[in-house]
mmCIF file of C-alpha atoms in Angstrom:
data_model
loop_
_atom_site.group_PDB
_atom_site.id
_atom_site.type_symbol
_atom_site.label_atom_id
_atom_site.label_comp_id
_atom_site.label_asym_id
_atom_site.label_seq_id
_atom_site.Cartn_x
_atom_site.Cartn_y
_atom_site.Cartn_z
ATOM 1 C CA GLN S 1 19.051 0.799 -6.448
ATOM 2 C CA VAL S 2 15.309 0.894 -5.890
ATOM 3 C CA GLN S 3 14.140 0.140 -2.367
ATOM 4 C CA LEU S 4 10.649 0.112 -0.889
ATOM 5 C CA VAL S 5 10.649 -0.562 2.838
ATOM 6 C CA GLU S 6 7.360 -1.134 4.658
ATOM 7 C CA SER S 7 6.736 -0.726 8.363
ATOM 8 C CA GLY S 8 3.838 -0.550 10.795
ATOM 9 C CA GLY S 9 2.316 -4.007 10.528
ATOM 10 C CA GLY S 10 1.306 -6.032 13.551
ATOM 11 C CA LEU S 11 -1.517 -7.605 15.517
ATOM 12 C CA VAL S 12 -4.671 -5.605 16.169
ATOM 13 C CA GLN S 13 -8.154 -6.394 17.469
ATOM 14 C CA PRO S 14 -11.219 -6.103 15.234
ATOM 15 C CA GLY S 15 -12.320 -2.476 15.105
ATOM 16 C CA GLY S 16 -8.812 -1.241 15.765
ATOM 17 C CA SER S 17 -6.455 0.825 13.637
ATOM 18 C CA LEU S 18 -2.993 0.554 12.136
ATOM 19 C CA ARG S 19 -0.906 2.894 10.032
ATOM 20 C CA LEU S 20 1.462 1.409 7.466
ATOM 21 C CA SER S 21 4.343 3.366 5.979
ATOM 22 C CA CYS S 22 6.515 2.770 2.927
ATOM 23 C CA ALA S 23 9.821 4.564 2.491
ATOM 24 C CA ALA S 24 10.979 4.792 -1.123
ATOM 25 C CA SER S 25 14.505 5.341 -2.359
ATOM 26 C CA GLY S 26 16.219 5.073 -5.731
ATOM 27 C CA ILE S 27 13.242 6.480 -7.649
ATOM 28 C CA THR S 28 12.065 9.892 -8.732
ATOM 29 C CA PHE S 29 9.200 9.812 -6.266
ATOM 30 C CA SER S 30 7.245 12.672 -7.847
ATOM 31 C CA ILE S 31 6.554 10.748 -11.077
ATOM 32 C CA TYR S 32 5.586 7.440 -9.456
ATOM 33 C CA THR S 33 2.192 6.029 -8.737
ATOM 34 C CA MET S 34 2.301 4.337 -5.339
ATOM 35 C CA GLY S 35 0.047 1.605 -4.065
ATOM 36 C CA TRP S 36 -0.680 -0.856 -1.302
ATOM 37 C CA TYR S 37 -1.540 -4.422 -2.263
ATOM 38 C CA ARG S 38 -2.398 -7.270 0.060
ATOM 39 C CA GLN S 39 -2.280 -11.038 -0.102
ATOM 40 C CA ALA S 40 -3.875 -13.507 2.287
ATOM 41 C CA PRO S 41 -2.779 -17.174 2.423
ATOM 42 C CA GLY S 42 -4.228 -19.079 -0.523
ATOM 43 C CA LYS S 43 -5.538 -15.889 -2.129
ATOM 44 C CA GLN S 44 -4.415 -13.777 -5.061
ATOM 45 C CA ARG S 45 -2.676 -10.494 -4.428
ATOM 46 C CA GLU S 46 -5.162 -7.648 -4.701
ATOM 47 C CA LEU S 47 -5.102 -3.875 -4.797
ATOM 48 C CA ALA S 48 -6.103 -2.209 -1.553
ATOM 49 C CA ALA S 49 -5.344 1.405 -2.450
ATOM 50 C CA GLU S 50 -3.226 3.483 -4.798
ATOM 51 C CA ILE S 51 -2.344 7.124 -5.277
ATOM 52 C CA THR S 52 -1.038 8.715 -8.465
ATOM 53 C CA ASN S 53 1.752 11.230 -8.820
ATOM 54 C CA SER S 54 -0.912 13.949 -9.004
ATOM 55 C CA GLY S 55 -2.707 12.790 -5.854
ATOM 56 C CA THR S 56 -5.664 10.913 -7.320
ATOM 57 C CA THR S 57 -6.670 7.954 -5.147
ATOM 58 C CA ASN S 58 -8.279 4.617 -5.905
ATOM 59 C CA TYR S 59 -9.566 2.083 -3.362
ATOM 60 C CA ALA S 60 -10.864 -1.435 -3.413
ATOM 61 C CA ASP S 61 -14.570 -1.517 -2.592
ATOM 62 C CA SER S 62 -13.813 -3.657 0.446
ATOM 63 C CA VAL S 63 -11.759 -0.905 2.106
ATOM 64 C CA LYS S 64 -13.549 2.269 0.992
ATOM 65 C CA GLY S 65 -14.455 4.457 3.932
ATOM 66 C CA ARG S 66 -12.041 2.627 6.230
ATOM 67 C CA PHE S 67 -8.591 3.034 4.622
ATOM 68 C CA THR S 68 -6.863 6.233 3.531
ATOM 69 C CA ILE S 69 -3.752 6.366 1.369
ATOM 70 C CA SER S 70 -1.505 9.423 1.339
ATOM 71 C CA ARG S 71 1.931 10.453 0.134
ATOM 72 C CA ASP S 72 4.525 12.813 1.543
ATOM 73 C CA SER S 73 6.736 14.211 -1.215
ATOM 74 C CA ALA S 74 9.183 15.743 1.260
ATOM 75 C CA LYS S 75 9.868 12.363 2.874
ATOM 76 C CA ASN S 76 9.375 10.115 -0.178
ATOM 77 C CA THR S 77 6.879 8.014 1.741
ATOM 78 C CA VAL S 78 3.417 6.626 1.204
ATOM 79 C CA SER S 79 1.155 5.685 4.097
ATOM 80 C CA LEU S 80 -1.982 3.635 4.574
ATOM 81 C CA GLN S 81 -4.191 4.543 7.507
ATOM 82 C CA MET S 82 -6.400 1.554 8.282
ATOM 83 C CA ASN S 83 -9.404 2.019 10.556
ATOM 84 C CA ALA S 84 -12.259 -0.251 11.620
ATOM 85 C CA LEU S 85 -10.143 -3.282 10.825
ATOM 86 C CA MET S 86 -11.819 -6.621 10.239
ATOM 87 C CA PRO S 87 -10.474 -10.197 10.340
ATOM 88 C CA GLU S 88 -10.788 -10.331 6.548
ATOM 89 C CA ASP S 89 -8.182 -7.546 6.346
ATOM 90 C CA THR S 90 -5.583 -10.024 7.608
ATOM 91 C CA ALA S 91 -2.874 -10.298 4.950
ATOM 92 C CA VAL S 92 0.657 -9.417 4.022
ATOM 93 C CA TYR S 93 0.608 -5.840 2.773
ATOM 94 C CA PHE S 94 3.023 -4.858 0.006
ATOM 95 C CA CYS S 95 4.120 -1.420 -1.134
ATOM 96 C CA LYS S 96 4.221 -1.038 -4.934
ATOM 97 C CA ALA S 97 5.569 1.656 -7.223
ATOM 98 C CA HIS S 98 5.533 2.332 -10.960
ATOM 99 C CA PRO S 99 6.275 5.426 -13.009
ATOM 100 C CA TYR S 100 3.063 7.013 -14.224
ATOM 101 C CA TYR S 101 4.043 6.452 -17.860
ATOM 102 C CA ASN S 102 4.864 2.736 -17.570
ATOM 103 C CA THR S 103 2.582 0.357 -15.681
ATOM 104 C CA ARG S 104 4.896 -2.577 -16.441
ATOM 105 C CA ALA S 105 7.867 -1.168 -14.519
ATOM 106 C CA ASN S 106 6.745 -2.337 -11.083
ATOM 107 C CA TYR S 107 8.804 -2.284 -7.915
ATOM 108 C CA TRP S 108 7.721 -4.086 -4.759
ATOM 109 C CA GLY S 109 8.570 -4.003 -1.097
ATOM 110 C CA GLN S 110 9.080 -7.170 0.915
ATOM 111 C CA GLY S 111 5.739 -6.911 2.691
ATOM 112 C CA THR S 112 4.539 -6.412 6.247
ATOM 113 C CA GLN S 113 2.120 -8.694 8.092
ATOM 114 C CA VAL S 114 -1.200 -7.345 9.345
ATOM 115 C CA THR S 115 -3.219 -9.671 11.570
ATOM 116 C CA VAL S 116 -6.694 -8.715 12.796
ATOM 117 C CA SER S 117 -7.834 -11.091 15.515
ATOM 118 C CA SER S 118 -9.467 -11.129 18.926
#
């Protein structure tokens, strides 16, 4: 079965850094686009970053220059390096996967909480 397991969330001060990881199993990782979405209380879920099977990246304007998404084909993982964190980055972060040929076949992780507060 498909499993996406996130890790690395936690509490960090403004200006700090966190690195999130998502371990994927049950999929042919090399043909999947992977992404990180986030959802704050009372807000809609939004794309933070995604990376295609060929390595092309896409970022929300709000995180450009601060977040970096990457994938490790040997480990079937996708990571999100988050720097210069701000309180508005506080959200539950979800790992998402879909095969490059079908954007409707979405798989989601359970989410990991990121809290940016002093």
